[in-house]
Amino acid sequence: MPSFENIPPKKVGILGATGTVGQRFILLLSKHPFFVVHALGASARSAGKPYALAAKWKQAVPIPQNVQNIVVKECKSKEFEDCDVVFSGLDADVAGDIEMEFLKHDIAVFSNAKNYRRDPIVPLIVPTVNTSHYDIIAHQRQHHNLRKGFIVTNANCSTTGLVVPLKALQDKYGPAEAIMVTTMQAISGAGYPGVPSLDILDNVVPHIGGEEEKMEWEVLKILGDVAHEGSAFSLLSNTKVSASCNRVPVIDGHLESVSIKFNKDTCPNNRIPSIEEVYETLSAYTCEAQSLNCPSAPENAIVVTREADRPQPRLDRENEKGQAVTVGRVRPCNIFDYKFTLLVHNTVLGAAGSSVLNAEVAVARGLL
Amino acid sequence: MPSFENIPPKKVGILGATGTVGQRFILLLSKHPFFVVHALGASARSAGKPYALAAKWKQAVPIPQNVQNIVVKECKSKEFEDCDVVFSGLDADVAGDIEMEFLKHDIAVFSNAKNYRRDPIVPLIVPTVNTSHYDIIAHQRQHHNLRKGFIVTNANCSTTGLVVPLKALQDKYGPAEAIMVTTMQAISGAGYPGVPSLDILDNVVPHIGGEEEKMEWEVLKILGDVAHEGSAFSLLSNTKVSASCNRVPVIDGHLESVSIKFNKDTCPNNRIPSIEEVYETLSAYTCEAQSLNCPSAPENAIVVTREADRPQPRLDRENEKGQAVTVGRVRPCNIFDYKFTLLVHNTVLGAAGSSVLNAEVAVARGLL
Amino acid sequence: MPSFENIPPKKVGILGATGTVGQRFILLLSKHPFFVVHALGASARSAGKPYALAAKWKQAVPIPQNVQNIVVKECKSKEFEDCDVVFSGLDADVAGDIEMEFLKHDIAVFSNAKNYRRDPIVPLIVPTVNTSHYDIIAHQRQHHNLRKGFIVTNANCSTTGLVVPLKALQDKYGPAEAIMVTTMQAISGAGYPGVPSLDILDNVVPHIGGEEEKMEWEVLKILGDVAHEGSAFSLLSNTKVSASCNRVPVIDGHLESVSIKFNKDTCPNNRIPSIEEVYETLSAYTCEAQSLNCPSAPENAIVVTREADRPQPRLDRENEKGQAVTVGRVRPCNIFDYKFTLLVHNTVLGAAGSSVLNAEVAVARGLL
Amino acid sequence: MPSFENIPPKKVGILGATGTVGQRFILLLSKHPFFVVHALGASARSAGKPYALAAKWKQAVPIPQNVQNIVVKECKSKEFEDCDVVFSGLDADVAGDIEMEFLKHDIAVFSNAKNYRRDPIVPLIVPTVNTSHYDIIAHQRQHHNLRKGFIVTNANCSTTGLVVPLKALQDKYGPAEAIMVTTMQAISGAGYPGVPSLDILDNVVPHIGGEEEKMEWEVLKILGDVAHEGSAFSLLSNTKVSASCNRVPVIDGHLESVSIKFNKDTCPNNRIPSIEEVYETLSAYTCEAQSLNCPSAPENAIVVTREADRPQPRLDRENEKGQAVTVGRVRPCNIFDYKFTLLVHNTVLGAAGSSVLNAEVAVARGLL
């Protein structure tokens, strides 16, 4: 087993550092054992200012001391040349060009943006699910003619919550035939200023632009395989996903109501598992990030609750410091096999936390 | 067409008058063209007090002048003998005995409680859906040896929202094969004091006791038929319903995410309708309560919205004074045929409003 | 007493018609007995579009039928020449120039913006308080060389709530010596998109830019007199007002905690009134808009509540259709004389409702 | 300076352990350097059950491992005889008798209940304000004929927030002449189930039973002195406090709008301090618990913020792990001298956190 004990400090750059995802990156990295915040990038409007003045800080803990006076730079690769790795919390409207410019300058980029998730040679990695997709990096480097750079994306926040228990079940019972999911998503997922309070107080908004399409497609890539000798992804082909996405007046934590239909043919003995077996499979699930002892890996990738009215965003989102998915209410479905409810912390595992843990795995795999 | 113009005033009793459903009954009836609040019943603790002192009034409009000084009685039939009709907003733990005592004394009871919804000779009526189920009343009276009394229940608030569009679609395309629904329900559905604020502020509770079972069963009765020459109900037998119920921090208005699979065999020309046809079918739907010109009937039983982010509880719950179901976001489902979102005002059409409109239809049908 | 029965229809223009105050104007005027919405003005971006497309409508009732297809114009006086009166819900950053351009073209303007509130010849009128300030209009017309035009502003929403009970008390006991007030203001006061939800869910923001200064000064003008033969205002000179303003997660309705110190010298018999006398004085208060029978005047300008935990925004904001101020909890203050709590509907009496009622009084006074 | 390094473990009992204050005690003590949770007391209904079954746990972190299986006892002193100290989170309706029974059996009790706060020989201690009041314990023991037992109460949560900055200012400028305060209090202050959600969503409740009276009196005792050679308290006699208390939809954190009038005669050079001096005085304040290096003492008893819109409950309540009071917006008052806004974490420093820190000081003073 590799050890993280003797990792020398690695210089980290953060793109989109003043935004909500950027702020989470700063918090997660401020006490990291070997990643050290070294450079911060934001729009031209912020560039040149100390971070404490450039950012409209909206976190419940203050800006880390060592970050307050870092002078914000523009998001250009030459400003980040001495960084070992760059995390991107950029908005989608600028992330495409900027991240590509960094990649072409041979910089390793971990992106939270959606722009390259569908790129056929860019892995879309949820760190407690499919770190095996790093196997495509050699091919990606070759394709772009890179020595040490690469780009890895993490998934949409709602997708992230969903694929963790799906992966645990798929490992044991094969890919599901059908997944119907309805989300109740927190406002922090929309960034700042994000959702106007007049739209969400005493209200639910049954629409989040592009979210349903993301969930329905990303699941298939994440739960698929690296194929063709590490040069492509094969998506799940016999699994159907249908998502309905809603915004609710919750600060952090996406809750998802899920119905699942197993494929009997791929279940051991062609038998649909019992509820108890489902619970046990979820509880027993472990992933590479855990076996590598990554510092940000959760002790339990899935926290199982047996209480009738859990998980709940306010009570369960901090489980495993936000890096776990909490699953409960496994019960029979009149139409499919089972229904269950899951909760993911959308700004930790669902965003910046994924990138950080992804990068730790990359270190262990010798990619950084 | 019958006319409501010359209906003489009818004396109305309200059981459970101090509770939240009871308060809604009082509001809905306070300006009614022919129902006149005559007697109020509540627990022994409240009996003997003027209503304004007995009730912890929680409505946004004051207690109607003519109700404030009515002295509350105990819920015994002899106290309500001069009432033409009684509405019950009683809690389930007492509704069973009290409503039966009233019935046996030949009083017409419209109940919002769940106790008799599954009784094989008690109709479970959503007024914009299945008033045809009144056809069982003759048999019910015969069975209980009644002259003018009977009991009619209305449905669970979440069921009520669901069956209205389902009925419109069933009339045209036959009973659906499968209905998957996830609800996001308002706190007013739990009564007062109901949901503690610590449980629901910045939170969602993924569990409402008994609610999923109610939805999954009640739909089958409401959308079924009166059979055996008016002596029994035949439930839908080839429709599967699966429900997941959640409580969200919204005051009034249950939102429901629905996926529906039609039965191709019962669709005209064995063809699944297009999205446009679904919208048109929903828009064109009318019901008996409308053709009878009932004073509380909505102009549109279904309000169709084509905006991408509607219906929303705060903006749409007052549509048609709360007696409509608002439906929007009809779109393809990767697994079933279509997904859509609906909204029902849980304390109007979803509770007291159903009973009042049910009673108006009963008047038109000569039952009251 | 004048009568409103035979008023011929008056054509109304609304400036800033797509904003939140503009939307309220449309709702309040859509069923008005003699004001008829005739022209709508907004930014160049909206001009040329039918209102239903130009506005992001955020009200709980739909856009009135007769307004949906009105084509929005730019806010230029020549586009509104055939209007008898113009209501302005413009933002402060543009209201100054636009309203002045209208005024110079001899158009009567009722403005909700702050720009001219401190103008020495523009009246700042709360319709249930100081319609006597219309006495300055003759002078204002003379000064600007106008025949029928003039400009009247209404007050800040928080000021409006405060001055109504203060006026009732001042009429009887003379101007107060000191008024300490802490507000808890609704999010709708900030317009749309206004307050980001991340700022206000599970939170209170103890700051609203410029609000405290507005309250502390506007009270002195509104409760002062027209002086110098109708050519100037004399502000209250011996009253001190101190305000602390907070934003709370409430949709509509500003709540204010007030402490008041009377001036013993101006109280009848030099005696501070008893709590009971204060309650009676508040209950008995009437204003010119009521005696004129203005259609939008509340039956009670002040609704007095004696319940220990009222007024509350959700339960009391609709009192008198939002045109009353509700006052309760009158109790001794250890430092001043009394404390009390008041509630004002910030988007009705606190904004558009003031302008509409002001205009009705202007009609009765022959100014329109 | 005393050291806490060699303190042997002390056995702790918690009364009212299943309630919300009790749960906070468990969390605060679960990782304490020398207090060890040893016994848990609750009502007869809970007694005999393991804690995990007896409590309806509502915290965002799970029940500490070592507490889950402690069997709950009844609140009788003989069940707690081997405890070195007992913390009481009992409700006021039972706290009086139970705490007295413990006291009489010579047990040291730290109570969060209000029952003995006004007792003339029981100190009412806010740990960052008036630990000097421990000087009365010798007299209290003598009076009750105790060897090691005693009773200490902490203050009401709103009082606690107020007295910390007042103490800092009083130390420098003498007791204030007048303090006007309006609170906006979190729902957690009402316990569980506490405030019904229908009362507080989209609402503010301008009344908390008994709270204003508590604040107005407790301040005078806490900021007063121990007199008569340690046998009595002398309350502040020339300070007037007036409080208005409101409940707002916030989970944790009481916000208070304060106006203060200094006594010029007790200010250095008879000069009211400048705003800058007030800020500096607040920033510079330290207390005995800090100089003793108590493990739960905040680094800063007062966190000063200079941002225009702070403190805010959601962003500032966790400052110093909830043991600080955050103060900002110091600005001139038109009536008194200055206004400012403060925030206190009502369930940490405002409740259980006070008791724990009080007990640490008692250990340092050799009382435990």
Coordinates of N, CA, C and O in Angstrom, one line a residue, chain C residues 103-155:
Chain C
L103 N -42.2 65.6 -15.3 CA -42.7 66.7 -14.6 C -42.7 68.0 -15.5 O -43.6 68.7 -15.7
K104 N -41.5 68.1 -16.2 CA -41.4 69.3 -17.0 C -42.4 69.3 -18.2 O -42.6 70.4 -18.8
H105 N -42.8 68.2 -18.6 CA -43.9 68.1 -19.6 C -45.3 68.1 -19.0 O -46.2 67.6 -19.6
D106 N -45.4 68.6 -17.8 CA -46.7 68.9 -17.2 C -47.5 67.6 -16.9 O -48.7 67.6 -17.0
I107 N -46.8 66.5 -16.6 CA -47.5 65.3 -16.2 C -47.5 65.1 -14.7 O -46.5 65.3 -14.1
A108 N -48.6 64.6 -14.2 CA -48.7 64.3 -12.8 C -48.0 63.0 -12.5 O -48.4 62.0 -13.1
V109 N -47.0 63.0 -11.6 CA -46.2 61.8 -11.3 C -46.4 61.4 -9.8 O -46.1 62.3 -9.0
F110 N -46.7 60.2 -9.6 CA -46.7 59.6 -8.2 C -45.5 58.7 -8.1 O -45.6 57.6 -8.8
S111 N -44.5 59.0 -7.4 CA -43.3 58.2 -7.4 C -43.0 57.5 -6.1 O -43.2 58.0 -5.0
N112 N -42.6 56.2 -6.3 CA -42.2 55.4 -5.2 C -40.7 55.5 -5.0 O -40.1 55.0 -4.0
A113 N -40.0 56.2 -5.9 CA -38.5 56.3 -5.7 C -38.1 57.3 -4.7 O -38.9 58.2 -4.3
K114 N -36.9 57.2 -4.2 CA -36.5 58.1 -3.1 C -36.0 59.5 -3.6 O -35.8 60.4 -2.8
N115 N -35.8 59.6 -4.9 CA -35.0 60.7 -5.4 C -35.5 62.1 -5.0 O -34.7 63.0 -4.7
Y116 N -36.8 62.3 -5.0 CA -37.3 63.7 -4.7 C -37.9 63.8 -3.3 O -38.6 64.8 -3.0
R117 N -37.7 62.8 -2.5 CA -38.4 62.8 -1.2 C -37.9 64.0 -0.4 O -38.6 64.5 0.5
R118 N -36.6 64.4 -0.6 CA -36.0 65.5 0.2 C -36.1 66.8 -0.5 O -35.6 67.8 0.0
D119 N -36.7 66.8 -1.7 CA -36.9 68.1 -2.4 C -37.8 69.1 -1.6 O -38.8 68.7 -1.1
P120 N -37.3 70.3 -1.4 CA -38.1 71.2 -0.5 C -39.5 71.6 -0.9 O -40.3 72.1 -0.1
I121 N -39.8 71.3 -2.2 CA -41.2 71.6 -2.6 C -41.9 70.4 -3.1 O -43.0 70.5 -3.8
V122 N -41.4 69.2 -2.9 CA -42.1 68.0 -3.2 C -42.7 67.3 -2.0 O -41.9 67.0 -1.0
P123 N -43.9 67.1 -2.0 CA -44.5 66.5 -0.8 C -44.1 65.0 -0.7 O -44.0 64.3 -1.7
L124 N -43.9 64.5 0.5 CA -43.6 63.1 0.8 C -44.8 62.6 1.6 O -44.9 62.9 2.8
I125 N -45.7 61.9 0.9 CA -47.0 61.7 1.5 C -47.3 60.2 1.8 O -47.1 59.3 0.9
V126 N -47.6 59.9 3.0 CA -48.2 58.6 3.4 C -49.7 58.8 3.4 O -50.1 59.6 4.2
P127 N -50.4 58.1 2.6 CA -51.8 58.5 2.4 C -52.7 58.5 3.6 O -53.7 59.1 3.6
T128 N -52.4 57.7 4.6 CA -53.2 57.6 5.8 C -52.6 58.5 6.9 O -53.0 58.5 8.0
V129 N -51.7 59.4 6.5 CA -51.0 60.3 7.5 C -51.1 61.8 7.1 O -51.6 62.6 7.9
N130 N -50.5 62.1 6.0 CA -50.3 63.6 5.8 C -50.7 64.0 4.4 O -49.9 64.7 3.7
T131 N -51.9 63.7 4.0 CA -52.4 64.2 2.7 C -52.5 65.7 2.8 O -52.7 66.4 1.7
S132 N -52.5 66.3 4.0 CA -52.5 67.8 4.0 C -51.3 68.4 3.3 O -51.4 69.6 3.0
H133 N -50.3 67.6 3.1 CA -49.1 68.2 2.4 C -49.4 68.5 0.9 O -48.5 69.1 0.3
Y134 N -50.5 68.0 0.4 CA -50.9 68.5 -0.9 C -51.0 70.0 -1.0 O -51.0 70.5 -2.1
D135 N -51.1 70.7 0.1 CA -51.2 72.1 0.1 C -50.0 72.8 -0.6 O -50.1 74.0 -1.0
I136 N -49.0 72.0 -0.8 CA -47.8 72.7 -1.4 C -47.9 72.6 -2.9 O -47.0 73.2 -3.6
I137 N -48.8 71.8 -3.5 CA -48.8 71.6 -4.9 C -48.9 72.9 -5.7 O -48.3 73.1 -6.8
A138 N -49.8 73.8 -5.2 CA -50.0 75.1 -6.0 C -48.6 75.8 -6.1 O -48.2 76.2 -7.2
H139 N -47.9 75.8 -5.0 CA -46.6 76.4 -5.1 C -45.6 75.7 -6.0 O -44.9 76.3 -6.8
Q140 N -45.7 74.4 -5.9 CA -44.8 73.6 -6.8 C -45.1 73.8 -8.3 O -44.2 73.9 -9.1
R141 N -46.4 73.9 -8.6 CA -46.7 74.1 -10.0 C -46.2 75.5 -10.4 O -45.7 75.7 -11.6
Q142 N -46.4 76.5 -9.6 CA -46.0 77.8 -9.9 C -44.5 77.8 -10.1 O -44.0 78.4 -11.1
H143 N -43.8 77.2 -9.2 CA -42.3 77.1 -9.3 C -41.8 76.5 -10.6 O -40.9 77.0 -11.3
H144 N -42.5 75.4 -11.0 CA -42.0 74.7 -12.2 C -42.8 75.2 -13.5 O -42.7 74.6 -14.5
N145 N -43.7 76.1 -13.2 CA -44.5 76.7 -14.3 C -45.3 75.6 -15.0 O -45.3 75.4 -16.2
L146 N -46.1 74.9 -14.2 CA -46.9 73.8 -14.7 C -48.4 74.1 -14.6 O -48.8 74.9 -13.7
R147 N -49.2 73.5 -15.4 CA -50.6 73.7 -15.4 C -51.4 72.6 -14.7 O -52.1 72.8 -13.8
K148 N -51.0 71.4 -15.0 CA -51.7 70.2 -14.4 C -50.7 69.2 -13.8 O -51.1 68.3 -13.0
G149 N -49.5 69.3 -14.2 CA -48.5 68.3 -13.7 C -48.1 68.6 -12.2 O -48.3 69.8 -11.7
F150 N -47.5 67.7 -11.6 CA -46.8 67.9 -10.3 C -46.2 66.6 -10.0 O -46.3 65.6 -10.7
I151 N -45.4 66.5 -8.9 CA -44.8 65.3 -8.5 C -45.0 65.1 -7.0 O -44.9 66.1 -6.2
V152 N -45.4 63.9 -6.6 CA -45.7 63.5 -5.2 C -44.9 62.2 -5.0 O -44.9 61.3 -5.8
T153 N -44.2 62.1 -3.9 CA -43.5 60.9 -3.6 C -44.2 60.2 -2.4 O -44.8 60.9 -1.6
N154 N -44.0 58.9 -2.4 CA -44.4 58.2 -1.1 C -43.2 57.8 -0.4 O -42.1 58.0 -0.9
A155 N -43.4 57.4 0.8 CA -42.2 57.2 1.7 C -41.6 55.8 1.5 O -42.2 54.9 1.0

